[in-house]
GROMACS .gro file of N, CA and C in nm:
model
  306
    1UNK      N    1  10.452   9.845   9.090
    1UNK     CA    2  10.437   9.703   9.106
    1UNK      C    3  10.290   9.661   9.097
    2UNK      N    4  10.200   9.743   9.054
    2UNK     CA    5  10.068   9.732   9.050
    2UNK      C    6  10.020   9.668   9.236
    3UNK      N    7   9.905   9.601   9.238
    3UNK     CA    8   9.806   9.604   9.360
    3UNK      C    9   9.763   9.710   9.453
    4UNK      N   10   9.791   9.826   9.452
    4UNK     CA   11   9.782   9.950   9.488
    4UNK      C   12   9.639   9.888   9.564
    5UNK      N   13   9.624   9.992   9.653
    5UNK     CA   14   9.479  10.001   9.703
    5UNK      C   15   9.468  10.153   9.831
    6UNK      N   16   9.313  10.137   9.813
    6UNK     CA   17   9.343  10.271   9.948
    6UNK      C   18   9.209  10.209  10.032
    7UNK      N   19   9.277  10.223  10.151
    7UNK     CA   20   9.242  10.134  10.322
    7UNK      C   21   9.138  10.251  10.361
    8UNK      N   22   9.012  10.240  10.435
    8UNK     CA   23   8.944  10.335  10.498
    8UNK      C   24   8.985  10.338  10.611
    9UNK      N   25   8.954  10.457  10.691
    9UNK     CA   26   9.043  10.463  10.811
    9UNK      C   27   8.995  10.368  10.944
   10UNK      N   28   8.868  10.239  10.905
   10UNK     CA   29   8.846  10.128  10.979
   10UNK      C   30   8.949  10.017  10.920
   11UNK      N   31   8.992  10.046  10.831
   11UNK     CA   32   9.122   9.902  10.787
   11UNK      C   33   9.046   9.835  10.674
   12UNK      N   34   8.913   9.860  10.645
   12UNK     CA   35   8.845   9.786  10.488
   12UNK      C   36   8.913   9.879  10.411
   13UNK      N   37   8.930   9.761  10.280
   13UNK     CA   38   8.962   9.797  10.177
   13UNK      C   39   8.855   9.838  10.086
   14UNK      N   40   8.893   9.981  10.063
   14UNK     CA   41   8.757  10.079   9.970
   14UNK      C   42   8.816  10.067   9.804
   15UNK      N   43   8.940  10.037   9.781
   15UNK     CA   44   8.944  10.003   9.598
   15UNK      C   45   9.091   9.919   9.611
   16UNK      N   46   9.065   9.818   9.534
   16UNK     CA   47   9.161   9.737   9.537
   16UNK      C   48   9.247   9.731   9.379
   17UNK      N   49   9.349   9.781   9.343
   17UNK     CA   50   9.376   9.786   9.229
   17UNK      C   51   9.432   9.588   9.159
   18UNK      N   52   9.466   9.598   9.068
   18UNK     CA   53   9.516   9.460   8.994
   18UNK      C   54   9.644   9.449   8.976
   19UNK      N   55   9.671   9.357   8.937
   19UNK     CA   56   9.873   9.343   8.887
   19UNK      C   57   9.934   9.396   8.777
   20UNK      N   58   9.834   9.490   8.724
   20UNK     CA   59   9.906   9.610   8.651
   20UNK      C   60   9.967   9.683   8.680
   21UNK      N   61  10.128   9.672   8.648
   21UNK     CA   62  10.228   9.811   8.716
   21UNK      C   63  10.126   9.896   8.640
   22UNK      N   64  10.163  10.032   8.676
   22UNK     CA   65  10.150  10.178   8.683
   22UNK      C   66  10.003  10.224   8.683
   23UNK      N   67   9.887  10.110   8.703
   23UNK     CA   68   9.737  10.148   8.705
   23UNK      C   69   9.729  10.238   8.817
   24UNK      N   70   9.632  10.327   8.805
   24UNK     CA   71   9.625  10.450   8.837
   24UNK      C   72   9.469  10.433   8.934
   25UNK      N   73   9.448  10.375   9.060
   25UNK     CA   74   9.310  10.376   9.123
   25UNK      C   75   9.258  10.527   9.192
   26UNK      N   76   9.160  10.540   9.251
   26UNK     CA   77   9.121  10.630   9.281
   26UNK      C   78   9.010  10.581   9.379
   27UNK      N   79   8.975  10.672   9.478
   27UNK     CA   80   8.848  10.682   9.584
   27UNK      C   81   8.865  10.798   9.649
   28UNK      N   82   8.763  10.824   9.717
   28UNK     CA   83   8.694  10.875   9.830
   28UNK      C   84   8.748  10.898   9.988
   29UNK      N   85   8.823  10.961  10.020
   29UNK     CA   86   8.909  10.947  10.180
   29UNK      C   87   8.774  11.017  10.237
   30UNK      N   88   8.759  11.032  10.345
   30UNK     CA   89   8.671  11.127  10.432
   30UNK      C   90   8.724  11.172  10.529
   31UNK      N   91   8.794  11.267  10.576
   31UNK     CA   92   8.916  11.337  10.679
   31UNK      C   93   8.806  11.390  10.794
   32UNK      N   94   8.687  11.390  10.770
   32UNK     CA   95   8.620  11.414  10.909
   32UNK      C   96   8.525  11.233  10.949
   33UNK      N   97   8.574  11.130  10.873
   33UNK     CA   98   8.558  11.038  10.941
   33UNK      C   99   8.669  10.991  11.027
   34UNK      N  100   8.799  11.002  10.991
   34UNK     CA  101   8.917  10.997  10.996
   34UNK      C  102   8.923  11.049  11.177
   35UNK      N  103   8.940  11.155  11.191
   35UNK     CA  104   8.876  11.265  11.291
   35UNK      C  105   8.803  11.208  11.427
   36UNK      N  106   8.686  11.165  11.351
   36UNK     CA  107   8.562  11.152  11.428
   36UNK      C  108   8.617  11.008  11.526
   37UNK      N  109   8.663  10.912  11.414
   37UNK     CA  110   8.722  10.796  11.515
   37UNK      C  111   8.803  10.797  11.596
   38UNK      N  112   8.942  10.918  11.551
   38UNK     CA  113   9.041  10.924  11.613
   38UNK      C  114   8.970  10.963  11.777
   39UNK      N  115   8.937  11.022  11.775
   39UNK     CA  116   8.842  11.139  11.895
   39UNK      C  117   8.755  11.011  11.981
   40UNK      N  118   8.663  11.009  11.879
   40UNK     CA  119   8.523  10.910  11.927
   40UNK      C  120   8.568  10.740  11.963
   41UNK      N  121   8.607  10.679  11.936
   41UNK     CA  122   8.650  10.537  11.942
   41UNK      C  123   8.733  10.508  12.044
   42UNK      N  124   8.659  10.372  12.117
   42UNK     CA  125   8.726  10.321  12.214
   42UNK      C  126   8.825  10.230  12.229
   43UNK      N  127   8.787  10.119  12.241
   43UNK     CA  128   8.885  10.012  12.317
   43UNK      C  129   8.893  10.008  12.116
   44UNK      N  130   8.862  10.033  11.981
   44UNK     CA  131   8.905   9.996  11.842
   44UNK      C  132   9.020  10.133  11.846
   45UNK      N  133   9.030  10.247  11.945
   45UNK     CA  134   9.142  10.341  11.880
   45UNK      C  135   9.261  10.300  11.889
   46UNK      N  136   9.333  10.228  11.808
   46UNK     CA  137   9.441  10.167  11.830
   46UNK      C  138   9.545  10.237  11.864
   47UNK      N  139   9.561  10.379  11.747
   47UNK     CA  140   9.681  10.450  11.764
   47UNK      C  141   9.709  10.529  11.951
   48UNK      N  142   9.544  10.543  11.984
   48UNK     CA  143   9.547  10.575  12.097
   48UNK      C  144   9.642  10.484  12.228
   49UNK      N  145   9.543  10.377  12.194
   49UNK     CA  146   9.581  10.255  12.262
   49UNK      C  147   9.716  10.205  12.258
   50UNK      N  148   9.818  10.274  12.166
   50UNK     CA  149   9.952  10.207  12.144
   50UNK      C  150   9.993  10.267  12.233
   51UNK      N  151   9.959  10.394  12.255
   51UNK     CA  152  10.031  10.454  12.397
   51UNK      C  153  10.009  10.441  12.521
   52UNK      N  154   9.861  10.420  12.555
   52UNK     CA  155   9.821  10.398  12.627
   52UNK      C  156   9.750  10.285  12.659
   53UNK      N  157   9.859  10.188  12.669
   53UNK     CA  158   9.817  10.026  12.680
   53UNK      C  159   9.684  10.032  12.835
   54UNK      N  160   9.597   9.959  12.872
   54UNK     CA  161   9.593   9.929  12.975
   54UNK      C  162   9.481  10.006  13.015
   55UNK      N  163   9.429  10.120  12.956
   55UNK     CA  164   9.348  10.235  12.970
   55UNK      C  165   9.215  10.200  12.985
   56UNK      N  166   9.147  10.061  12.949
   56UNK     CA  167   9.014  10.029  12.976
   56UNK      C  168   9.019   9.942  13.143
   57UNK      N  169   9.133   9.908  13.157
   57UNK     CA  170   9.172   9.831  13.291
   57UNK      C  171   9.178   9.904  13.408
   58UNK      N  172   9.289  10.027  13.364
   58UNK     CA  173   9.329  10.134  13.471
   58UNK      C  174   9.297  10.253  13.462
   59UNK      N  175   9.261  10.353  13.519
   59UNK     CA  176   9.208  10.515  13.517
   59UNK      C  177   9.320  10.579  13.464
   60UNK      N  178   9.290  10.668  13.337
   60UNK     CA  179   9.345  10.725  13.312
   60UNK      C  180   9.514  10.638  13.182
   61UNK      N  181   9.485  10.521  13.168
   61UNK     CA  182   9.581  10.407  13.107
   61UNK      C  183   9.729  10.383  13.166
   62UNK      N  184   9.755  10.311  13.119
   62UNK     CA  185   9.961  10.303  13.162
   62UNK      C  186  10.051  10.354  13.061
   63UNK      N  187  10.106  10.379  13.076
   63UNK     CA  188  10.220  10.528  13.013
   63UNK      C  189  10.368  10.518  13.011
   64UNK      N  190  10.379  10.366  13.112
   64UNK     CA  191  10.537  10.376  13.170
   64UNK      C  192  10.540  10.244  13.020
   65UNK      N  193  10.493  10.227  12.996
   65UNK     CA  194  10.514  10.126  12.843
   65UNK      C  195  10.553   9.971  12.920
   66UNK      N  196  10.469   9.904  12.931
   66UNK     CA  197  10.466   9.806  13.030
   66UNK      C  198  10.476   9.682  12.969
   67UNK      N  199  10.456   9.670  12.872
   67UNK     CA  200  10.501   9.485  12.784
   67UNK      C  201  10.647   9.558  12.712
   68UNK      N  202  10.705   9.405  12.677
   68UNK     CA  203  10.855   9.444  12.647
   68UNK      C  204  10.882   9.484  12.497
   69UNK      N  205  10.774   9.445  12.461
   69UNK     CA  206  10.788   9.510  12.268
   69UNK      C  207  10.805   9.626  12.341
   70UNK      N  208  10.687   9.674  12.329
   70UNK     CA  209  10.738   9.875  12.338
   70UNK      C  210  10.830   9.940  12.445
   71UNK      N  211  10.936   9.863  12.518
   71UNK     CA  212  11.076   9.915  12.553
   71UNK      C  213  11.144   9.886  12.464
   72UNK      N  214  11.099   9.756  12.373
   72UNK     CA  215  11.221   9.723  12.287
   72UNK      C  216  11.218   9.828  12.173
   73UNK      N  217  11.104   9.888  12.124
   73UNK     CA  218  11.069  10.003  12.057
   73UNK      C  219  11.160  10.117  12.057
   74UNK      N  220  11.110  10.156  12.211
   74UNK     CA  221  11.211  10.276  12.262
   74UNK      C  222  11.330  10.261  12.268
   75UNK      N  223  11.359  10.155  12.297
   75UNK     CA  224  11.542  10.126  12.286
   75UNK      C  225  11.609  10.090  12.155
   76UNK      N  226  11.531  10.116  12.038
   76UNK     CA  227  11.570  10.017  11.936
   76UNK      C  228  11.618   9.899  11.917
   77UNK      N  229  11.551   9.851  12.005
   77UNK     CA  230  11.627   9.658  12.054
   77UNK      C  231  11.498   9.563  11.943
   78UNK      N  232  11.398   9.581  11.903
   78UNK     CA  233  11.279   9.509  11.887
   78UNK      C  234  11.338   9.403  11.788
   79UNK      N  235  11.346   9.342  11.821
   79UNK     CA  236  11.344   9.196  11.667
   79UNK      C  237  11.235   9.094  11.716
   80UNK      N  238  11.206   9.035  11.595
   80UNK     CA  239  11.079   8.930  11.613
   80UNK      C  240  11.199   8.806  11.562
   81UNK      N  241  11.143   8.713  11.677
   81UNK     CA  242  11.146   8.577  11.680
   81UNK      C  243  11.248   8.500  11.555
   82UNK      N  244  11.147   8.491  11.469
   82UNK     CA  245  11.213   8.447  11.317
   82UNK      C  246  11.299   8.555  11.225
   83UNK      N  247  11.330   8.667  11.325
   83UNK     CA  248  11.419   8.767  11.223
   83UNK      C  249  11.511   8.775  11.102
   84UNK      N  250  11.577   8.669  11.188
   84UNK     CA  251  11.710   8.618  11.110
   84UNK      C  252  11.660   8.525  11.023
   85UNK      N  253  11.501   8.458  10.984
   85UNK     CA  254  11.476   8.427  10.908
   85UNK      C  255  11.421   8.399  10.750
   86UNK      N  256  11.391   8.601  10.768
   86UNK     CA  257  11.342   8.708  10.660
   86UNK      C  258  11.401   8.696  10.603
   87UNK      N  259  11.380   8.635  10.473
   87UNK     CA  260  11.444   8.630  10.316
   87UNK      C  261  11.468   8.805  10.249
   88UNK      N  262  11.362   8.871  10.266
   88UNK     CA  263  11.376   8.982  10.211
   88UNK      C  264  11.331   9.095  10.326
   89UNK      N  265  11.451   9.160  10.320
   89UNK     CA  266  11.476   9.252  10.409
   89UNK      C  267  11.449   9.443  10.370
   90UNK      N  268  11.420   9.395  10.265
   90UNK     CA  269  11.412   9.535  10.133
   90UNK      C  270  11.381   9.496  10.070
   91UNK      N  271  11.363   9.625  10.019
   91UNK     CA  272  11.293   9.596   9.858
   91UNK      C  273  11.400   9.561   9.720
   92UNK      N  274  11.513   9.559   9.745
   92UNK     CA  275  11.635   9.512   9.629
   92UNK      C  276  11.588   9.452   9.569
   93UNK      N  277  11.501   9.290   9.600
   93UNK     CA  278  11.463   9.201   9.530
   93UNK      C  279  11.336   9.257   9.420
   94UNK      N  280  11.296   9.351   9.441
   94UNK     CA  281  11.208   9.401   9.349
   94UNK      C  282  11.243   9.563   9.230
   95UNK      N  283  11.383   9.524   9.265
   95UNK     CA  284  11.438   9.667   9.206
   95UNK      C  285  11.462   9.781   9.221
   96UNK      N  286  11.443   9.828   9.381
   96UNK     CA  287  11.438   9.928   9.467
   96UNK      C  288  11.628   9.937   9.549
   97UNK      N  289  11.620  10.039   9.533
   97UNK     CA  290  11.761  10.046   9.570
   97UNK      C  291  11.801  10.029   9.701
   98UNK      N  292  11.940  10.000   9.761
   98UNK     CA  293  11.943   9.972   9.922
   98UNK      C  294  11.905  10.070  10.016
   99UNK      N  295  11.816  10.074  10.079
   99UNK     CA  296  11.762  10.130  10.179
   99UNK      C  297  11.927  10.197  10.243
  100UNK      N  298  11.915  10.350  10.290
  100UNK     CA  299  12.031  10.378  10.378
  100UNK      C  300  11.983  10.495  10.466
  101UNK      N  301  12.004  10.461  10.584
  101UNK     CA  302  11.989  10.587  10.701
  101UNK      C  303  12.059  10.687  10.647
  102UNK      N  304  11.969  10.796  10.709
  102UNK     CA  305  12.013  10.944  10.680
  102UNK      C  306  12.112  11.034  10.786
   0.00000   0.00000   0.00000
């Protein structure tokens, strides 16, 4: 579908491809910057922070998953608001076949 791009592991975009299906981009990853943030970074480590909501507030963070998105997560309950208002739910509309659990 062309626009391809590849994200640095701060969320900038390092090459942004065009609306050419099948263009072929390329860059630079760095797996010990990757690393270094995961490890080194604070209140920006997000993936950290998804688990451990609360962790700059409380010693050691909260764990029992304390806002209701992430029970609704764990329970598979989560829907957003306008759910039922998502026109496209898959990718069908773009020629991709129906999505099916395994």
């Amino acid at each position: 579908m062309g626009e391809g791009m590849i994200v640095n592991f701060d969320g900038v975009p390092m090459v942004e491809g065009s609306n050419r299906p099948d263009e072929i981009i390329t860059g630079e990853v760095r797996p010990d910057l990757v690393r270094e943030a995961r490890t080194d970074w604070a209140v920006e480590n997000n993936m950290y922070q998804l688990g451990h909501r609360g962790y700059v507030a409380v010693e050691d963070g909260i764990t029992d998953a304390p806002y209701t998105y992430m029970q609704d997560l764990q329970n598979g309950e989560y829907r957003l608001p306008w759910e039922d208002d998502v026109v496209h739910k898959d990718g069908q509309a773009y020629g991709f076949d129906k999505p099916r659990k395994k």
